[in-house]
CSV table of C-alpha atoms and ligand atoms in Angstrom, one decimal:
chain,number,residue,atom,x,y,z
A,226,MET,CA,12.8,-10.7,-24.6
A,227,LYS,CA,9.3,-10.4,-23.5
A,228,LEU,CA,7.7,-7.1,-22.6
A,229,THR,CA,4.7,-6.9,-20.2
A,230,TYR,CA,3.1,-3.9,-18.6
A,231,TYR,CA,0.1,-2.8,-16.6
A,232,PRO,CA,-1.5,0.4,-15.4
A,233,TYR,CA,-0.9,1.4,-11.8
A,234,THR,CA,-2.2,4.3,-9.7
A,235,ILE,CA,0.5,5.8,-7.5
A,236,LYS,CA,-1.3,7.1,-4.3
A,237,LEU,CA,0.1,10.1,-2.5
A,238,LYS,CA,0.2,10.1,1.3
A,239,ASP,CA,-1.1,13.7,1.3
A,240,ARG,CA,-2.8,16.0,-1.3
A,241,PHE,CA,0.0,17.5,-3.4
A,242,THR,CA,-0.6,21.1,-4.6
A,243,VAL,CA,1.6,23.2,-6.9
A,244,SER,CA,0.8,26.6,-8.6
A,245,SER,CA,-0.7,24.8,-11.6
A,246,ASN,CA,-2.6,21.8,-10.1
A,247,SER,CA,-3.5,19.7,-7.1
A,248,ARG,CA,-3.8,15.9,-6.8
A,249,LEU,CA,-4.1,12.8,-4.6
A,250,ALA,CA,-2.7,10.3,-7.1
A,251,THR,CA,-0.5,10.0,-10.2
A,252,PRO,CA,-1.2,7.5,-12.9
A,253,ALA,CA,1.6,5.3,-14.0
A,254,VAL,CA,2.3,2.3,-16.1
A,255,MET,CA,4.7,-0.4,-14.8
A,256,VAL,CA,6.9,-2.3,-17.2
A,257,GLU,CA,8.6,-5.6,-17.0
A,258,ILE,CA,11.0,-7.2,-19.5
A,259,ASN,CA,11.8,-10.9,-19.1
A,260,HIS,CA,14.8,-12.7,-20.6
A,261,ASN,CA,16.2,-16.1,-19.7
A,262,GLY,CA,14.6,-16.1,-16.2
A,263,LEU,CA,15.6,-12.6,-15.3
A,264,THR,CA,13.2,-9.6,-15.0
A,265,GLY,CA,14.0,-6.0,-15.5
A,266,PHE,CA,11.6,-3.5,-13.9
A,267,GLY,CA,10.6,-0.1,-15.3
A,268,GLU,CA,8.0,2.6,-14.8
A,269,ALA,CA,6.4,5.4,-16.7
A,270,SER,CA,5.0,8.0,-14.2
A,271,LEU,CA,2.5,10.4,-15.7
A,272,PRO,CA,1.9,13.7,-13.9
A,273,PRO,CA,-0.8,15.8,-15.6
A,274,TYR,CA,1.5,18.3,-17.3
A,275,LEU,CA,3.5,15.7,-19.2
A,276,LYS,CA,0.8,15.2,-21.8
A,277,GLU,CA,0.9,11.5,-21.6
A,278,ASP,CA,-1.7,9.3,-19.9
A,279,GLN,CA,-2.1,5.6,-19.2
A,280,THR,CA,-4.0,5.1,-22.5
A,281,SER,CA,-1.3,6.8,-24.6
A,282,VAL,CA,1.4,4.8,-22.9
A,283,LEU,CA,-0.4,1.5,-23.3
A,284,ASN,CA,-1.0,2.3,-27.0
A,285,PHE,CA,2.7,3.0,-27.4
A,286,LEU,CA,3.8,-0.2,-25.6
A,287,ASN,CA,1.4,-2.2,-27.7
A,288,GLN,CA,3.5,-1.2,-30.7
A,289,VAL,CA,6.9,-2.1,-29.2
A,290,ASN,CA,8.1,-5.4,-30.3
A,291,LEU,CA,11.1,-6.5,-28.2
A,292,SER,CA,10.7,-10.2,-29.3
A,293,GLN,CA,12.8,-9.3,-32.4
A,294,PHE,CA,15.9,-8.8,-30.1
A,295,THR,CA,17.6,-11.8,-28.7
A,296,ASP,CA,20.4,-10.1,-26.8
A,297,PRO,CA,19.6,-7.4,-24.2
A,298,LEU,CA,23.3,-6.4,-24.1
A,299,GLN,CA,22.8,-4.8,-27.5
A,300,LEU,CA,21.3,-2.0,-25.6
A,301,ASP,CA,22.2,0.8,-28.0
A,302,ARG,CA,20.5,-1.0,-30.9
A,303,ILE,CA,17.3,-1.7,-28.8
A,304,LEU,CA,17.2,1.9,-27.6
A,305,ASP,CA,17.5,3.2,-31.1
A,306,TYR,CA,14.6,1.1,-32.2
A,307,LEU,CA,12.6,2.3,-29.2
A,308,ASN,CA,13.3,6.0,-30.0
A,309,ASN,CA,12.3,5.5,-33.6
A,310,CYS,CA,9.0,3.8,-32.8
A,311,ARG,CA,7.4,7.2,-32.4
A,312,ASP,CA,8.5,10.8,-31.9
A,313,GLU,CA,6.6,11.3,-28.6
A,314,ASN,CA,5.8,9.1,-25.6
A,315,PHE,CA,8.9,10.0,-23.6
A,316,ALA,CA,7.6,8.6,-20.3
A,317,ALA,CA,6.6,5.4,-22.0
A,318,LYS,CA,10.1,5.1,-23.5
A,319,ALA,CA,11.6,5.9,-20.1
A,320,GLY,CA,9.6,2.9,-18.7
A,321,VAL,CA,11.1,0.5,-21.2
A,322,ASP,CA,14.6,2.1,-21.0
A,323,ILE,CA,14.6,1.7,-17.2
A,324,ALA,CA,13.5,-2.0,-17.4
A,325,LEU,CA,16.2,-2.6,-20.1
A,326,HIS,CA,18.9,-1.1,-17.9
A,327,ASP,CA,17.7,-3.1,-14.9
A,328,LEU,CA,17.8,-6.3,-17.0
A,329,VAL,CA,21.3,-5.6,-18.4
A,330,GLY,CA,22.7,-4.9,-14.9
A,331,LYS,CA,21.2,-8.2,-13.7
A,332,ILE,CA,22.7,-10.1,-16.7
A,333,LEU,CA,26.1,-8.6,-16.0
A,334,ASN,CA,25.6,-8.7,-12.3
A,335,VAL,CA,26.6,-5.1,-11.7
A,336,PRO,CA,24.8,-2.2,-10.2
A,337,LEU,CA,23.6,0.3,-12.7
A,338,TYR,CA,26.1,3.1,-11.6
A,339,LYS,CA,28.9,0.7,-12.5
A,340,TYR,CA,27.5,-0.1,-15.9
A,341,LEU,CA,27.2,3.6,-16.5
A,342,GLU,CA,30.8,4.2,-15.2
A,343,ILE,CA,29.7,6.5,-12.5
A,344,SER,CA,31.5,6.6,-9.2
A,345,PRO,CA,29.1,6.1,-6.2
A,346,ALA,CA,31.6,7.8,-3.9
A,347,GLU,CA,29.8,11.1,-4.0
A,348,LYS,CA,26.8,10.9,-1.8
A,349,ARG,CA,24.1,13.4,-2.3
A,350,PHE,CA,21.4,14.7,0.1
A,351,THR,CA,18.0,14.9,-1.5
A,352,SER,CA,15.5,17.7,-0.9
A,353,TYR,CA,12.1,16.8,0.4
A,354,THR,CA,9.2,18.5,-1.3
A,355,ILE,CA,6.5,20.4,0.7
A,356,GLY,CA,3.5,21.2,-1.6
A,357,ILE,CA,1.4,24.4,-1.2
A,358,SER,CA,-0.3,23.8,2.2
A,359,GLU,CA,-2.5,25.5,4.7
A,360,ASP,CA,-0.7,26.9,7.8
A,361,GLU,CA,-1.4,24.0,10.3
A,362,GLU,CA,-0.7,21.4,7.7
A,363,LEU,CA,2.6,23.1,6.7
A,364,THR,CA,3.8,23.0,10.3
A,365,VAL,CA,3.0,19.3,10.5
A,366,LYS,CA,4.7,18.5,7.2
A,367,ILE,CA,7.9,20.4,8.1
A,368,ARG,CA,8.2,18.6,11.5
A,369,GLU,CA,7.7,15.3,9.8
A,370,ALA,CA,10.5,16.1,7.3
A,371,SER,CA,13.1,16.7,10.1
A,372,GLN,CA,15.5,14.0,8.7
A,373,PHE,CA,16.0,16.0,5.4
A,374,LYS,CA,18.9,18.4,5.0
A,375,PHE,CA,17.1,20.5,2.3
A,376,LEU,CA,13.4,21.2,1.8
A,377,LYS,CA,11.9,22.0,-1.5
A,378,ILE,CA,9.0,24.5,-1.3
A,379,LYS,CA,6.4,25.0,-3.9
A,380,LEU,CA,5.6,28.7,-4.4
A,381,GLY,CA,4.1,31.0,-7.0
A,382,THR,CA,0.7,31.6,-5.6
A,383,GLY,CA,0.9,35.3,-4.6
A,384,ASN,CA,1.6,34.8,-0.8
A,385,ASP,CA,5.1,33.5,-1.3
A,386,ARG,CA,6.6,35.8,1.3
A,387,GLU,CA,4.1,34.7,4.0
A,388,ILE,CA,4.8,31.0,3.3
A,389,VAL,CA,8.6,31.5,3.5
A,390,GLU,CA,8.2,33.5,6.7
A,391,ARG,CA,6.0,30.8,8.2
A,392,ILE,CA,8.6,28.2,7.3
A,393,ARG,CA,11.4,30.3,8.8
A,394,SER,CA,9.4,30.5,12.0
A,395,ILE,CA,9.6,26.7,12.2
A,396,THR,CA,13.0,25.7,10.7
A,397,SER,CA,16.2,27.3,9.4
A,398,VAL,CA,17.0,24.3,7.1
A,399,PRO,CA,18.2,25.4,3.6
A,400,LEU,CA,15.4,25.6,1.0
A,401,PHE,CA,15.1,25.0,-2.7
A,402,VAL,CA,12.1,27.0,-4.0
A,403,ASP,CA,10.1,25.9,-7.1
A,404,ILE,CA,7.8,28.6,-8.6
A,405,ASN,CA,6.5,26.2,-11.4
A,406,GLN,CA,6.3,29.2,-13.8
A,407,GLY,CA,4.0,31.0,-11.3
A,408,TRP,CA,5.6,34.5,-11.5
A,409,LYS,CA,4.7,36.8,-14.4
A,410,ASP,CA,7.1,39.7,-14.0
A,411,GLN,CA,10.9,39.7,-13.9
A,412,TYR,CA,11.2,42.8,-11.6
A,413,TYR,CA,9.0,41.1,-9.0
A,414,ALA,CA,11.0,37.9,-9.5
A,415,LEU,CA,14.3,39.8,-8.8
A,416,ASP,CA,12.9,41.5,-5.7
A,417,MET,CA,11.8,38.2,-4.3
A,418,ILE,CA,15.1,36.4,-5.1
A,419,ASN,CA,17.1,39.2,-3.4
A,420,TRP,CA,14.9,38.6,-0.4
A,421,PHE,CA,15.3,34.8,-0.7
A,422,LYS,CA,19.0,35.2,-0.5
A,423,GLU,CA,18.7,36.5,3.1
A,424,GLN,CA,16.4,33.5,3.9
A,425,ASN,CA,19.0,30.7,3.4
A,426,ILE,CA,17.4,29.8,0.1
A,427,ILE,CA,19.8,27.9,-2.1
A,428,LEU,CA,18.2,28.0,-5.6
A,429,VAL,CA,15.1,29.0,-7.5
A,430,GLU,CA,13.4,26.7,-9.9
A,431,GLN,CA,11.4,27.8,-13.0
A,432,PRO,CA,10.4,31.3,-11.8
A,433,LEU,CA,9.0,32.5,-15.1
A,434,SER,CA,7.1,31.0,-18.0
A,435,LYS,CA,9.1,28.3,-19.8
A,436,GLU,CA,8.7,30.2,-23.1
A,437,ASN,CA,10.1,33.5,-21.7
A,438,LEU,CA,13.8,33.0,-22.2
A,439,LYS,CA,14.5,36.8,-22.7
A,440,ASP,CA,13.3,37.7,-19.2
A,441,ALA,CA,14.9,34.5,-17.7
A,442,ALA,CA,18.3,35.7,-19.1
A,443,TRP,CA,17.7,39.2,-17.7
A,444,LEU,CA,16.9,37.6,-14.3
A,445,LYS,CA,19.9,35.2,-14.4
A,446,GLU,CA,22.2,38.0,-15.1
A,447,ARG,CA,21.1,39.8,-11.9
A,448,SER,CA,20.1,37.0,-9.6
A,449,PRO,CA,22.2,36.3,-6.5
A,450,LEU,CA,20.9,32.7,-6.5
A,451,PRO,CA,21.1,30.0,-9.2
A,452,ILE,CA,18.1,29.9,-11.5
A,453,ILE,CA,17.2,26.3,-12.5
A,454,ALA,CA,15.2,25.4,-15.6
A,455,ASP,CA,12.6,22.6,-15.2
A,456,GLU,CA,9.6,23.0,-17.4
A,457,ALA,CA,11.8,24.9,-19.9
A,458,VAL,CA,13.9,21.8,-20.6
A,459,GLN,CA,12.4,18.4,-21.4
A,460,ARG,CA,15.1,16.8,-23.6
A,461,ILE,CA,18.7,17.1,-24.8
A,462,ASP,CA,17.8,19.3,-27.7
A,463,ASP,CA,16.3,21.9,-25.3
A,464,LEU,CA,19.6,22.4,-23.4
A,465,GLU,CA,21.4,24.7,-25.9
A,466,LYS,CA,18.6,27.3,-26.0
A,467,VAL,CA,18.4,27.7,-22.2
A,468,SER,CA,22.1,27.7,-21.6
A,469,GLU,CA,22.3,31.5,-21.6
A,470,ALA,CA,19.0,32.0,-19.7
A,471,TYR,CA,19.5,29.7,-16.8
A,472,SER,CA,22.3,28.7,-14.4
A,473,GLY,CA,21.2,25.0,-14.2
A,474,VAL,CA,18.8,22.4,-15.3
A,475,ASN,CA,16.5,19.9,-13.6
A,476,ILE,CA,17.0,16.6,-15.5
A,477,LYS,CA,14.3,13.9,-14.9
A,478,ILE,CA,14.3,10.5,-16.4
A,479,MET,CA,10.6,10.8,-17.3
A,480,LYS,CA,11.1,14.0,-19.3
A,481,ALA,CA,14.3,12.8,-21.0
A,482,GLY,CA,12.9,9.5,-22.2
A,483,GLY,CA,15.0,7.2,-20.0
A,484,ILE,CA,18.3,6.7,-18.2
A,485,HIS,CA,20.4,6.7,-21.3
A,486,HIS,CA,19.0,10.1,-22.5
A,487,ALA,CA,19.1,11.6,-19.0
A,488,HIS,CA,22.8,10.6,-18.7
A,489,SER,CA,23.5,12.1,-22.1
A,490,MET,CA,21.7,15.3,-20.9
A,491,VAL,CA,23.9,15.5,-17.8
A,492,LYS,CA,27.1,15.3,-20.0
A,493,LYS,CA,25.8,17.9,-22.5
A,494,ALA,CA,24.5,20.3,-19.8
A,495,LYS,CA,28.0,20.2,-18.1
A,496,GLU,CA,29.6,21.0,-21.4
A,497,LEU,CA,27.3,24.0,-21.7
A,498,GLY,CA,28.3,25.2,-18.2
A,499,LEU,CA,25.0,24.4,-16.6
A,500,LYS,CA,24.6,23.1,-13.1
A,501,ILE,CA,22.8,19.9,-12.7
A,502,MET,CA,19.8,18.9,-10.6
A,503,ILE,CA,18.6,15.3,-10.8
A,504,GLY,CA,14.8,15.4,-10.2
A,505,CYS,CA,11.8,13.1,-10.3
A,506,MET,CA,8.1,12.9,-10.6
A,507,THR,CA,5.8,11.2,-8.1
A,508,GLU,CA,7.4,7.7,-8.7
A,509,THR,CA,7.8,4.4,-7.0
A,510,SER,CA,11.2,3.3,-5.8
A,511,CYS,CA,11.8,1.7,-9.2
A,512,ALA,CA,12.2,5.0,-11.1
A,513,ILE,CA,13.7,6.7,-8.1
A,514,ALA,CA,16.4,4.0,-7.9
A,515,ALA,CA,17.1,4.5,-11.6
A,516,ALA,CA,17.7,8.2,-11.0
A,517,SER,CA,19.7,7.6,-7.8
A,518,HIS,CA,22.5,5.9,-10.0
A,519,LEU,CA,22.9,9.3,-11.8
A,520,SER,CA,22.9,11.3,-8.5
A,521,PRO,CA,26.7,11.4,-8.0
A,522,LEU,CA,26.8,13.6,-11.2
A,523,ALA,CA,24.5,16.2,-9.8
A,524,ASP,CA,25.0,19.5,-7.9
A,525,TRP,CA,21.6,19.1,-6.3
A,526,VAL,CA,19.3,16.1,-6.0
A,527,ASP,CA,15.5,16.1,-5.6
A,528,LEU,CA,14.7,12.4,-5.4
A,529,ASP,CA,11.9,12.3,-2.8
A,530,GLY,CA,9.2,10.9,-5.1
A,531,ALA,CA,8.8,7.6,-3.4
A,532,GLU,CA,8.8,9.2,0.0
A,533,LEU,CA,5.6,11.0,-0.8
A,534,ILE,CA,3.6,7.9,-1.8
A,535,SER,CA,1.7,5.3,0.2
A,536,ASN,CA,1.7,2.3,-2.2
A,537,ASP,CA,5.3,1.8,-3.3
A,538,LEU,CA,5.7,-1.4,-5.3
A,539,PHE,CA,9.4,-1.8,-4.7
A,540,ALA,CA,11.9,-2.0,-1.9
A,541,GLY,CA,15.7,-1.5,-1.8
A,542,MET,CA,16.0,2.2,-2.5
A,543,LYS,CA,16.7,4.0,0.7
A,544,ILE,CA,17.1,7.6,1.9
A,545,VAL,CA,18.9,7.7,5.2
A,546,GLU,CA,19.0,10.9,7.2
A,547,GLY,CA,18.2,12.7,4.0
A,548,ARG,CA,21.1,11.0,2.0
A,549,VAL,CA,20.4,9.1,-1.2
A,550,GLU,CA,21.8,5.6,-0.7
A,551,ILE,CA,22.5,4.2,-4.2
A,552,PRO,CA,21.5,0.5,-4.2
A,553,GLY,CA,24.6,-1.7,-4.5
A,554,THR,CA,23.0,-4.9,-5.9
A,555,ALA,CA,22.7,-5.8,-9.6
A,556,GLY,CA,20.7,-3.5,-12.0
A,557,LEU,CA,18.5,-0.9,-10.3
A,558,GLY,CA,18.9,-2.7,-7.0
A,559,VAL,CA,15.2,-2.9,-6.1
A,560,ASN,CA,12.9,-5.8,-5.5
A,561,LYS,CA,9.2,-5.9,-6.3
A,562,ILE,CA,7.3,-6.3,-3.1
A,563,GLY,CA,3.8,-4.9,-3.8
A,564,LYS,CA,0.8,-6.3,-5.6
A,565,GLN,CA,0.1,-4.7,-8.9
A,566,ASP,CA,-3.7,-4.4,-8.4
A,567,ASN,CA,-4.5,-1.4,-6.2
B,171,LIG,MG1,10.0,21.7,-10.8
């Protein structure tokens, strides 16, 4: 097996602002694994809060020696090796893990969901994310998102009520709200969530600081809406400690360290009684397709990452009328269409 990789800058269609940062692009590293004439594609997407960058990913991938393996179908063995290469670099590991799964699916000529023994029958609607925006821009973005059955609104800036009221003057579509740890006080949080309940808001993501499990548990106990952990949960070992403090968890392949770990997290989270959201970073259709194969296992899906970008490198992953269409061809089910230099 031959591993190749290159840095890629994912460009956003519009400036994307959340309570902690604002950006026009997301750095990434694209991964390819070649074996007997087949290519598996993968991707490491690196938003600023993940503490990985292109340099750290390239350094990690420089150390990964896949030429020692002759059979990609020994996936568990290869993934064990990958995990043990280093403790950190989870997005980098996700890039390799995605490419390996794509390759294995292509060798066996089965879509990834089938390889993972997931039924594709359950179709999920994804939310579409609206970053923090000025009034005029907000109106335009919401009108543009009319195909989506759920919107995800980034809040946590101090004028949350005004933003929700503004949105409600334009649309009555159900909302997910993501506070990105922006609220400091649990009493304020509860007041807001009680009001959200009347505004056709479905769930609240990461209202308080990720470290503050005590107040999160207090809030969950009283909240009329499900409270979802995102920043508070990165990997499988984090699930147990949040299971009393949150109603659900946002599982992302980049945080988990790959498809294999994200799938294991889904199973463990269900055992712990947590609801499941499958989410994403700003990603091309490669990593979004990978996550789409897990989407039937989720209660809520937030897989709009490739909808927000202007230089997707892949085709084959579709969202139709807001519904996630899981690709049905071998592996991830996407084809590379773009040029890697951008
Ligand atoms: Mg979030």
